[in-house]
Coordinates of C-alpha atoms in Angstrom, one line a residue:
Chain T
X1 CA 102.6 71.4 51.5
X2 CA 100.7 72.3 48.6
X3 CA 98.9 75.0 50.2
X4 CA 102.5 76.4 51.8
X5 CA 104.3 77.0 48.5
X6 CA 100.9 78.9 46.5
X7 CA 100.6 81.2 49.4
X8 CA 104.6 82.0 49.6
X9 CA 104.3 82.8 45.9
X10 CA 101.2 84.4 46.5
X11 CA 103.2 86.9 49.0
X12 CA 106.3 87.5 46.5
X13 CA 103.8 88.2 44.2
X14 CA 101.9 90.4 46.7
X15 CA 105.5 92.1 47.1
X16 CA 106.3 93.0 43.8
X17 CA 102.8 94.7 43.5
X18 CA 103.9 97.0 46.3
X19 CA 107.4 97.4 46.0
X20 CA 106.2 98.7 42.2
X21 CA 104.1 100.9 43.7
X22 CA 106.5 102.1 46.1
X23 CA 105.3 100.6 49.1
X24 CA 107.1 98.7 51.5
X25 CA 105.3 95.2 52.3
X26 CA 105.8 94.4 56.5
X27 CA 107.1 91.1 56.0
X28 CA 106.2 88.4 58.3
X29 CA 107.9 88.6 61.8
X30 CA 110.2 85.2 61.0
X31 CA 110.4 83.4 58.1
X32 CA 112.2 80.5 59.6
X33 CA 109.8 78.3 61.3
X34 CA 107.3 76.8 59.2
X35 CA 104.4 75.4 60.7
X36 CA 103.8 71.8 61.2
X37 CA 101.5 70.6 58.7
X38 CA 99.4 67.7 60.6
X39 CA 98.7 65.3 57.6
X40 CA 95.2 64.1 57.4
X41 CA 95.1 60.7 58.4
X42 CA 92.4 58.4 56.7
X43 CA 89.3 56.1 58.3
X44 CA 88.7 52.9 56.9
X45 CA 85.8 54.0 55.5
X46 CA 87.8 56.5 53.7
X47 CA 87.0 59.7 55.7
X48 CA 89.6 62.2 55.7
X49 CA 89.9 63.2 59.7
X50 CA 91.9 66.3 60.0
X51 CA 93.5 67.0 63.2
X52 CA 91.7 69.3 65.6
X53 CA 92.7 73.5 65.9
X54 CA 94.8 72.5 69.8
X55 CA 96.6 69.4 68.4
X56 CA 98.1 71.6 65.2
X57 CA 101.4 72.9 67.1
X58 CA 100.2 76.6 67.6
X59 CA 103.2 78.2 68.7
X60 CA 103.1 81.5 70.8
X61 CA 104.8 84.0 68.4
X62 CA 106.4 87.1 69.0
X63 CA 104.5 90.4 67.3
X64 CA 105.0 91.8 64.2
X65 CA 107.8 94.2 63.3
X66 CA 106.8 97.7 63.8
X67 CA 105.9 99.9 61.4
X68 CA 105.1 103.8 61.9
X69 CA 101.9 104.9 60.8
X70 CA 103.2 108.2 61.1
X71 CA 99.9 110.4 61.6
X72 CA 100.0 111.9 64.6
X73 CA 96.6 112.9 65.8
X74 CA 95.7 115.0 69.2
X75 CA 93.6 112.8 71.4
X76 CA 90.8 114.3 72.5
X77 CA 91.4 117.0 75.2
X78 CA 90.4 117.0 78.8
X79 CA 90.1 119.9 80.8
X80 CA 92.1 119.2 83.6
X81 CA 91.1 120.8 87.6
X82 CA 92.3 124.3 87.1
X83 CA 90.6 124.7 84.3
X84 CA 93.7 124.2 82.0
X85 CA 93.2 121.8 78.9
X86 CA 95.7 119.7 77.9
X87 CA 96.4 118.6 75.1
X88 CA 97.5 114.8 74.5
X89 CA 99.3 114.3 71.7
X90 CA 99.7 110.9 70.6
X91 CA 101.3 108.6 68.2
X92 CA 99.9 105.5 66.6
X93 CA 102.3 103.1 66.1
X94 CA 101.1 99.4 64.9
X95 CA 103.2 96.4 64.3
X96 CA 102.6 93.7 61.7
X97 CA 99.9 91.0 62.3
X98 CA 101.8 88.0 63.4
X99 CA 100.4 84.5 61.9
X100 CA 97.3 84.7 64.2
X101 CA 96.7 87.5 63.0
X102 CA 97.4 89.9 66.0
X103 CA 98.8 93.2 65.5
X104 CA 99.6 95.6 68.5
X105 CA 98.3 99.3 68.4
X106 CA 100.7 101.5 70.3
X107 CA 99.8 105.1 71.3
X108 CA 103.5 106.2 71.7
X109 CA 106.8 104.8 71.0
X110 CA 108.0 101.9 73.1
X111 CA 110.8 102.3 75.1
X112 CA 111.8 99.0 74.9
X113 CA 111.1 97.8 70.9
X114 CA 108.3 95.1 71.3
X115 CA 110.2 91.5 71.8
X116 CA 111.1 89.7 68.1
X117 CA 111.4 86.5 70.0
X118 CA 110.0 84.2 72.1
X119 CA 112.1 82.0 73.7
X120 CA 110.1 78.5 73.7
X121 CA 112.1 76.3 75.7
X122 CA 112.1 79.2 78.9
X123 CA 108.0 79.6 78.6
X124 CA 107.2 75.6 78.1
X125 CA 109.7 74.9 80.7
X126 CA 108.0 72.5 83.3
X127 CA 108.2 75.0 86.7
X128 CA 106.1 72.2 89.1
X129 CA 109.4 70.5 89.8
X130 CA 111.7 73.3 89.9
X131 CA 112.5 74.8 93.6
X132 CA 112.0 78.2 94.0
X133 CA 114.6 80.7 95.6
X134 CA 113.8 81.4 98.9
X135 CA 113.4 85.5 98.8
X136 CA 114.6 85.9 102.8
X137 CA 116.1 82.8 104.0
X138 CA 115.9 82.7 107.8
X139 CA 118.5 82.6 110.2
X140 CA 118.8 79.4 112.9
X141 CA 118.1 82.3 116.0
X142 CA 114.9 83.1 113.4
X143 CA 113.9 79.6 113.1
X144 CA 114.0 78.0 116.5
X145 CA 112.5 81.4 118.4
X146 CA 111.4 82.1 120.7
X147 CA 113.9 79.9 122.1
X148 CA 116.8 81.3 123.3
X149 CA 119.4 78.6 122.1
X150 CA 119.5 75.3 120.1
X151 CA 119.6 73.1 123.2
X152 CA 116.6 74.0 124.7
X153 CA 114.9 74.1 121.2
X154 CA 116.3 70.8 121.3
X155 CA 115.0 70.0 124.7
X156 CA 111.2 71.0 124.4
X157 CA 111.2 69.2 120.7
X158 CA 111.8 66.3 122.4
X159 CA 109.4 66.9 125.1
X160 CA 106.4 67.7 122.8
X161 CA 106.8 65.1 120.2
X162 CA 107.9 62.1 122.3
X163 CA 104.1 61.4 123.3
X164 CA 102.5 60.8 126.6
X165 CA 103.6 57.1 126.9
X166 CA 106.8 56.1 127.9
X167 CA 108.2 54.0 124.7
X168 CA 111.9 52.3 123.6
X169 CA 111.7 55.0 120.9
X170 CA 111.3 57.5 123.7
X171 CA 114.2 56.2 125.1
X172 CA 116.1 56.3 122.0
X173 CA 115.0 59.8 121.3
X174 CA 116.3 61.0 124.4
X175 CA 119.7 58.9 124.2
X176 CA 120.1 60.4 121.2
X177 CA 119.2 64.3 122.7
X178 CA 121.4 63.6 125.7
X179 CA 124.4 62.9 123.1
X180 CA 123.7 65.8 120.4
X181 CA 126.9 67.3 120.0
X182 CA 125.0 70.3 120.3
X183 CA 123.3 69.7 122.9
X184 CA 125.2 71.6 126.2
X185 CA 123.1 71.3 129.1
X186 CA 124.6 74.4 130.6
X187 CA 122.4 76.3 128.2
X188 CA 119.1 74.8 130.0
X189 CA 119.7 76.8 132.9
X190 CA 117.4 79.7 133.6
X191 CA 115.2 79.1 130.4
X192 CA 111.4 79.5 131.1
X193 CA 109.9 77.0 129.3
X194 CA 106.4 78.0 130.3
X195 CA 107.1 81.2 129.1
X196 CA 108.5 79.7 125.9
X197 CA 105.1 77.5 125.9
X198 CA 102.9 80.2 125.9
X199 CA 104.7 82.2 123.3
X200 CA 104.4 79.5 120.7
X201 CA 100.8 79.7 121.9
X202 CA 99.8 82.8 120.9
X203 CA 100.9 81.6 117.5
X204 CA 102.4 85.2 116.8
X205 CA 105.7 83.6 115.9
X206 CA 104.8 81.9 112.7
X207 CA 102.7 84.7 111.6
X208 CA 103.3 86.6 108.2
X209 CA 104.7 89.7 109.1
X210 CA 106.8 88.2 112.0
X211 CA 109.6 87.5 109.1
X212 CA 112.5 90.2 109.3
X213 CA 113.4 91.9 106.2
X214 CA 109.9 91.9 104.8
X215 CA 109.1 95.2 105.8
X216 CA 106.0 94.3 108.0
X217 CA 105.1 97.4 110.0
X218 CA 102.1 97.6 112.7
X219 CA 100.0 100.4 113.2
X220 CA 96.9 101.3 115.4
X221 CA 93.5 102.9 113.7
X222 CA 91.8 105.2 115.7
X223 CA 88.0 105.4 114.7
X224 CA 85.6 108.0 115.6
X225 CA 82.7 106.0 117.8
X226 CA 79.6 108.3 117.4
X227 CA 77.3 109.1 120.6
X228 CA 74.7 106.9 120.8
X229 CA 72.2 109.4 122.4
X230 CA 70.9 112.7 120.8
X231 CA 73.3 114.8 118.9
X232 CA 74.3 118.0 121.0
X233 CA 73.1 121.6 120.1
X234 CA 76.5 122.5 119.1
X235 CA 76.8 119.8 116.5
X236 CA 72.9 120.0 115.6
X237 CA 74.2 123.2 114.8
X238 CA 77.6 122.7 112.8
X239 CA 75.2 119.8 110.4
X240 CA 72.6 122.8 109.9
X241 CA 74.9 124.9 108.8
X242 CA 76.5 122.2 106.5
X243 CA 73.2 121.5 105.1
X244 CA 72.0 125.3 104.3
X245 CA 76.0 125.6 103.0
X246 CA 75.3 122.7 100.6
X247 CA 72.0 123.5 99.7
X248 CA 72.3 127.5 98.9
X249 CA 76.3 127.4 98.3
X250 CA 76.2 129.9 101.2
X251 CA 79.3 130.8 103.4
X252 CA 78.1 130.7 106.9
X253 CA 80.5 131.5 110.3
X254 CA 79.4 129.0 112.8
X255 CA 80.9 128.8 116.2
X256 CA 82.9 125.4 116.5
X257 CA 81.1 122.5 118.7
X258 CA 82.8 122.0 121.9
X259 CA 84.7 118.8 121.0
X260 CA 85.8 119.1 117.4
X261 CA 85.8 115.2 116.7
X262 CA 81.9 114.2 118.2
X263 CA 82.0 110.9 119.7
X264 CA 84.4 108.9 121.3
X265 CA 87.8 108.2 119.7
X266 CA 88.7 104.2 120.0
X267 CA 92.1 102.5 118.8
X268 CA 92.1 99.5 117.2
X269 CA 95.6 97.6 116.8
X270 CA 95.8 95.1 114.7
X271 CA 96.4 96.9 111.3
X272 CA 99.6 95.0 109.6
X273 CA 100.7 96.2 106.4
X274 CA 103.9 96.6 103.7
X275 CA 104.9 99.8 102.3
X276 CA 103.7 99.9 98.6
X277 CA 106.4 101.7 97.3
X278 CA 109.3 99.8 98.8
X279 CA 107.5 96.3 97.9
X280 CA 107.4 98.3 94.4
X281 CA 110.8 99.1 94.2
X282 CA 111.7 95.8 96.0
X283 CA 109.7 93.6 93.1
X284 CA 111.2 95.3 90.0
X285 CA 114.4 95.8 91.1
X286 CA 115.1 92.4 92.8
X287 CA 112.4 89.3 91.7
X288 CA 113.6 87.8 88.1
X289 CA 109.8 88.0 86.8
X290 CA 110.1 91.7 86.7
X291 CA 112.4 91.1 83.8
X292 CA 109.6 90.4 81.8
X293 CA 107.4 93.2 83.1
X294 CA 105.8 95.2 80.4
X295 CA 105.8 98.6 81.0
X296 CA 104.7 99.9 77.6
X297 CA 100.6 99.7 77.4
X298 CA 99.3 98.8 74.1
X299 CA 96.2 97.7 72.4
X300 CA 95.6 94.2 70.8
X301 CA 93.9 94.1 67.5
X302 CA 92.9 90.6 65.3
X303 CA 92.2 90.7 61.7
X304 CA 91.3 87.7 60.1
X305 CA 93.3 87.2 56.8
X306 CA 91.7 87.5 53.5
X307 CA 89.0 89.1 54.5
X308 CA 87.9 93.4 54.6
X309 CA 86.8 93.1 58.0
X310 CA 88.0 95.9 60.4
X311 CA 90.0 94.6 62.9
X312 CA 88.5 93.4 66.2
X313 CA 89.9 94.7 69.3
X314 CA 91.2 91.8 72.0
X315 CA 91.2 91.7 75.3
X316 CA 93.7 89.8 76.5
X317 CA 95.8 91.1 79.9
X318 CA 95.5 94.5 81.5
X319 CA 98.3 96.3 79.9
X320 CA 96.4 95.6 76.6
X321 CA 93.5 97.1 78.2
X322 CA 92.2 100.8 77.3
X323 CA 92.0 102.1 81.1
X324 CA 95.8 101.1 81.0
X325 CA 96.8 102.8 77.6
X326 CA 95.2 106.0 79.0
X327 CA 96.4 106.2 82.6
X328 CA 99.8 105.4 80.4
X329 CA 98.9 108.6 78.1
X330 CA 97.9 110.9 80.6
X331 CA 101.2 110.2 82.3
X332 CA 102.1 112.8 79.6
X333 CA 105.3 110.0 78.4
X334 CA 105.3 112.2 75.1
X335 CA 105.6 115.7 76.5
X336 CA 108.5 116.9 78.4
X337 CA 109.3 115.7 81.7
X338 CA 107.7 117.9 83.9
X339 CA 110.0 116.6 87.3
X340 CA 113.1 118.7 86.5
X341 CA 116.3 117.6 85.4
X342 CA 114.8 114.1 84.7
X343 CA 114.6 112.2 81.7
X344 CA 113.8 108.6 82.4
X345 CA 111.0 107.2 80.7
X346 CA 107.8 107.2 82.4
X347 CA 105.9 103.8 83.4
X348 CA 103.4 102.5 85.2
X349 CA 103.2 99.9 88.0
X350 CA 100.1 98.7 87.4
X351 CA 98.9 97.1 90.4
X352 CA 95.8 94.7 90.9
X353 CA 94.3 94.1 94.9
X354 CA 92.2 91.8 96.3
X355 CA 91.1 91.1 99.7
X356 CA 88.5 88.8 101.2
X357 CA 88.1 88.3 104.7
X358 CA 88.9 84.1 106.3
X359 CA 88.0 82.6 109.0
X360 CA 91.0 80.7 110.2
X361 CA 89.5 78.2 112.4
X362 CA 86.8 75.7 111.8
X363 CA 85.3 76.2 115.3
X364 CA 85.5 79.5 116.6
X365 CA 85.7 83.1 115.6
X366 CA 89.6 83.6 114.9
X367 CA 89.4 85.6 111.8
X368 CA 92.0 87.3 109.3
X369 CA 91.1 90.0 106.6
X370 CA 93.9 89.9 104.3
X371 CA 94.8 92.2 101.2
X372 CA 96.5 91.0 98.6
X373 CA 98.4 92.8 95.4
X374 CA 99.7 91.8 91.9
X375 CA 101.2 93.4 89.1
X376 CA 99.2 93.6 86.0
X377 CA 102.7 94.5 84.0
X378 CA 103.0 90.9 84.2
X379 CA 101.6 88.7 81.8
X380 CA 98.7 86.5 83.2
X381 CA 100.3 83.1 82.1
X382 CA 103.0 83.5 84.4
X383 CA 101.1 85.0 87.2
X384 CA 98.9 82.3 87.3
X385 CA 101.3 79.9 88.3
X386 CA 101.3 79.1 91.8
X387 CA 105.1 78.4 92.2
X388 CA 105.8 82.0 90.5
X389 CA 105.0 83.7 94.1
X390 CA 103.5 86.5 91.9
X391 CA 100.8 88.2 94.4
X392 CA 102.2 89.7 97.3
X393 CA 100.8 89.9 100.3
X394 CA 100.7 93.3 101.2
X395 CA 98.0 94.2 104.7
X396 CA 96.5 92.3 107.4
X397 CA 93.3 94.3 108.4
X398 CA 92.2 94.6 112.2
X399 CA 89.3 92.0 111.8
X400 CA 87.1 93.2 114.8
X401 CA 83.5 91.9 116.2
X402 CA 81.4 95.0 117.0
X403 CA 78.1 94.6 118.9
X404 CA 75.7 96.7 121.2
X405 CA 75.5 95.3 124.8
X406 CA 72.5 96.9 127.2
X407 CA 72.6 96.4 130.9
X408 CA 69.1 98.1 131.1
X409 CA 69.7 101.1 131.1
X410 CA 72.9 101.8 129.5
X411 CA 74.3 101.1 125.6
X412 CA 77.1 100.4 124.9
X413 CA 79.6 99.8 121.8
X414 CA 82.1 96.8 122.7
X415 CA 84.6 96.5 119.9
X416 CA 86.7 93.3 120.5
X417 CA 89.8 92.1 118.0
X418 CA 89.6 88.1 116.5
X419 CA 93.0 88.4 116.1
X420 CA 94.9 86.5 118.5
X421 CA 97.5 88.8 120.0
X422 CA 95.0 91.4 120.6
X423 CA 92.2 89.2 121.9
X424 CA 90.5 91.3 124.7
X425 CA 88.1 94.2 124.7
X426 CA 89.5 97.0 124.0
X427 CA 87.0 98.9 123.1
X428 CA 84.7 101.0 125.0
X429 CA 82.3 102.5 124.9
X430 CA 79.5 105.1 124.5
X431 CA 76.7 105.9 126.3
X432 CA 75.9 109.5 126.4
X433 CA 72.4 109.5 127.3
X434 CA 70.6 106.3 128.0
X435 CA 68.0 104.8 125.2
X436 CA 65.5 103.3 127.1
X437 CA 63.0 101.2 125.4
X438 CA 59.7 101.9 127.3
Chain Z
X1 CA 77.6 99.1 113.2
X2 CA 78.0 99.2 109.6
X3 CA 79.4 102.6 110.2
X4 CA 82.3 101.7 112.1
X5 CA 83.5 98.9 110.3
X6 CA 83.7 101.4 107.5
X7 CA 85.0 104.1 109.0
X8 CA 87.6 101.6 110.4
X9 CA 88.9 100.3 107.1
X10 CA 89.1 103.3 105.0
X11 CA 91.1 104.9 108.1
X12 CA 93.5 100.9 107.5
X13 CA 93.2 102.2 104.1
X14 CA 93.8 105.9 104.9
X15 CA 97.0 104.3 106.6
X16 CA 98.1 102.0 104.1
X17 CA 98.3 105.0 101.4
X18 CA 100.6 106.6 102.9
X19 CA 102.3 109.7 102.1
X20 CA 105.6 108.2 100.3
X21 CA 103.2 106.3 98.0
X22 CA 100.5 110.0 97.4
X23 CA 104.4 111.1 96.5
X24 CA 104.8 108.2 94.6
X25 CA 101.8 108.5 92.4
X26 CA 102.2 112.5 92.0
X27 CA 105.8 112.1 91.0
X28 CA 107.0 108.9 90.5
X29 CA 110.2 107.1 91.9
X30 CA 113.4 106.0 89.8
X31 CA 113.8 102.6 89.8
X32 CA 116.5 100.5 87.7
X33 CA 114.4 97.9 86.6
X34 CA 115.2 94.3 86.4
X35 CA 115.5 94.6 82.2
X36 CA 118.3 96.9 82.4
X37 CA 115.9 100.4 81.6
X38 CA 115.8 102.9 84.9
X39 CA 112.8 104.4 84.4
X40 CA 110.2 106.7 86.6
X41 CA 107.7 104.7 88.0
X42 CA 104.2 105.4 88.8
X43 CA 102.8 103.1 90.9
X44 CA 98.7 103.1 90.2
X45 CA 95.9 100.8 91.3
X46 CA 93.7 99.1 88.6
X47 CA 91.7 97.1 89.9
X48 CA 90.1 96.2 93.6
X49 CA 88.5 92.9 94.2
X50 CA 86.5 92.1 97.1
X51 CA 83.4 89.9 97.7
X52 CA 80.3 91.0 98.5
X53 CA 80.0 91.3 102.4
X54 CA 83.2 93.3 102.1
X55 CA 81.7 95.9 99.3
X56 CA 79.2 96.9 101.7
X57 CA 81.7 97.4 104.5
X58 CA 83.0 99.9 102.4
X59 CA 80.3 101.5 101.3
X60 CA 78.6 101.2 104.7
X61 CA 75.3 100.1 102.8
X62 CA 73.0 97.7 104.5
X63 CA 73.1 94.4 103.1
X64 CA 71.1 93.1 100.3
X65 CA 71.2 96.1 98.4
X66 CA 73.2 96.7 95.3

């Protein structure tokens, strides 16, 4: 407590220096909480143990309060395509260093004034136990498909799960169907339950993008297929003329080939995606994290008190990165709005992807290339946790098996999909001219 | 071989950047966001992981080169 009370005097005295030299000391960014002196307890052999860095309580604390540096300096200019420089003006704003000593370097004024409190009880707050809001709860008609009523969802439950042996439970099971209140055995009638069978099969119904409301679309990609065989004249041609047009930057007329796209075009299905912008719009207007989205890049910096050191840059999350406090410059938030009539402040949604490519089965070649996005205006901490449903997924990929098949004479391209709806050959394809090994 | 599984997912890709996002990026969307400020949002990609059999899809590089 000792050490407390010299270094608050040492401050007030630090104060009066600067208020009597007409500065304004940043005063810390809360005076209340003082920290939790862990006394040193005492071995028998009279060894002072002092308790290590993690057990001291080292609570997260909220930044500084700002204070302007006030010089504004140009940044240094890029010439832009057209040959127009641009000049970026920008600010440098820095807040106080906090008690560890981390100060934030802003290159333009925040929108939103940095947050002067932390609130502990929300961040420390156990979230393993607590249930999570469904984001599109799913109708009964969604849940039981592709059944066409509860009865006969009813009905093939029982005949699936009951077991090949005949059992009292069995018996039970289906005293208990036959007297369902819902049960209405009118509703059996006409229902194709080999059809239903199959359908739940081809496992299509549980799959991702099958939800409604999540914006799932499907699409085919149509790839070019090049000839296997010798290039024709007409496109020997058109990549001369490309070449010489690289090499001597001349401009040279050359008729058109024949076929404009060479090869053979093949379309793939299987391509499963969200629209970015309305999962965008979707996350920061709707999901509760996006309340504590930060959408005003800024640099971390860590001095360590007492000493003359210059202060060593952090890297902590990507909006404290330097890629994200430029792409945030060059949005030009500090010169006028260049859409007209509009002045919102600009942000960026940063956005972080990942994919990898699974196999879903242990035997077999069932496999799914998934993509997968998160936002990087959200603080690591919480996008970490599992039960925060922070990365989206956003694209299922066609995942496709190509290989070259010879009958002897003949080459082909077979592209086939390992995705299970689309599980045939569908591709083709090519043999222009036959290769023939001699 | 190589060549078509690249070629087939820069054209996913070609598909999945589609023109409202290009617009997007150019000139951003209003959005009221969840902490009360509407703002003019620029949606941008930072980063792109992907393991190493899927880098050289993309780049349509044999393997075991870098």
């Amino acid at each position: 407590m000792d050490v407390d009370v010299s270094e608050e005097s040492s401050r007030s005295a630090a104060a009066q220096m600067f208020a009597s030299a007409g500065f304004e000391m940043p005063k810390p960014a809360s005076e209340e909480p003082v920290p939790t002196v862990h006394p040193p307890t005492t071995t028998r052999a009279g060894r002072e143990v002092h308790a290590t860095w993690k057990v001291r309580d080292q609570l997260p604390e909220a930044p500084g309060i700002a204070h302007d540096d006030d010089n504004r300096q140009p940044a240094p200019t890029e010439p832009s395509r057209g040959q127009r420089v641009r000049l970026l003006l920008t600010e440098r704003i820095r807040t106080a260093a906090n008690r560890f000593g981390l100060s934030r370097l802003y290159k333009r004024r925040p929108v939103l004034p940095p947050d002067t409190s932390i609130d502990l009880e929300a961040v420390y707050a156990p979230t393993a136990q607590q249930k999570t809001p469904k984001r599109s709860p799913r109708t009964i008609r969604q849940i039981i498909a592709p059944h066409p009523n509860l009865t006969s969802f009813l009905f093939n439950y029982h005949h699936w799960v009951s077991g090949s042996k005949k059992t009292m439970d069995n018996r039970d099971a289906l005293q208990a169907l036959l007297t369902h209140p819902e049960f209405n055995a009118v509703d059996l009638t006409g229902v194709n339950f080999r059809k239903v069978d199959a359908e739940l099969a081809s496992s299509t119904v549980d799959a991702p993008w099958a939800r409604d409301g999540d914006g799932w679309k499907h699409e085919s990609v149509t790839i070019n297929v090049p000839p296997l065989g010798r290039p024709s004249l007409a496109s020997q041609r058109a990549a001369a003329a490309e070449q010489r047009r690289a090499m001597r930057a001349e401009d040279i007329e050359v008729e058109p080939a024949a076929t404009p796209l060479e090869g053979v075009p093949v379309t793939i299905p299987g391509l499963w995606y969200k629209d970015i912008c309305v999962e965008i719009r979707r996350t920061l207007e709707e999901d509760d994290a996006a309340k504590a989205f930060i959408f005003d890049p800024h640099l971390l910096f860590h001095s360590r008190p007492g000493t003359d050191e210059p202060p060593e840059a952090v890297y902590c999350e990507l909006f404290n990165s330097q890629a994200a406090v430029d792409a945030d410059i060059r949005l030009g938030p500090l010169i006028p709005p260049d859409e007209p009539g509009c002045n919102l402040p600009k942000a960026i949604a940063m956005t972080m992807w990942w994919t990898d490519a699974t196999h879903v089965t242990q035997f077999g070649n069932s496999k799914v290339w998934p993509g997968y996005m998160s936002y990087g205006n959200e603080t690591k901490y919480t996008a970490s946790r599992p039960s925060c449903h922070s990365t989206r997924q956003m694209v299922f990929f066609p995942s496709v098996r190509i290989f070259l098949l010879h009958d002897g004479f003949f080459l082909f391209i077979v592209v086939i999909s390992l995705m299970a709806r689309f599980k045939r050959p569908f591709g083709l394809v090519s043999a222009r001219e036959p290769r023939l090994q001699s | 071989m190589t060549h078509l599984r690249r070629e087939l997912f820069h054209a996913a890709w070609g598909k999945v950047l589609n023109n409202d996002f290009i617009h997007a990026y150019r000139h951003g969307m209003v959005v009221d966001c969840k902490d009360g400020v509407r703002r003019r949002i620029y949606p941008r990609i930072f980063t792109y992981s992907a393991d190493y059999p899927e880098k050289y899809t993309m780049f349509a590089s044999p393997s075991l080169t870098i």
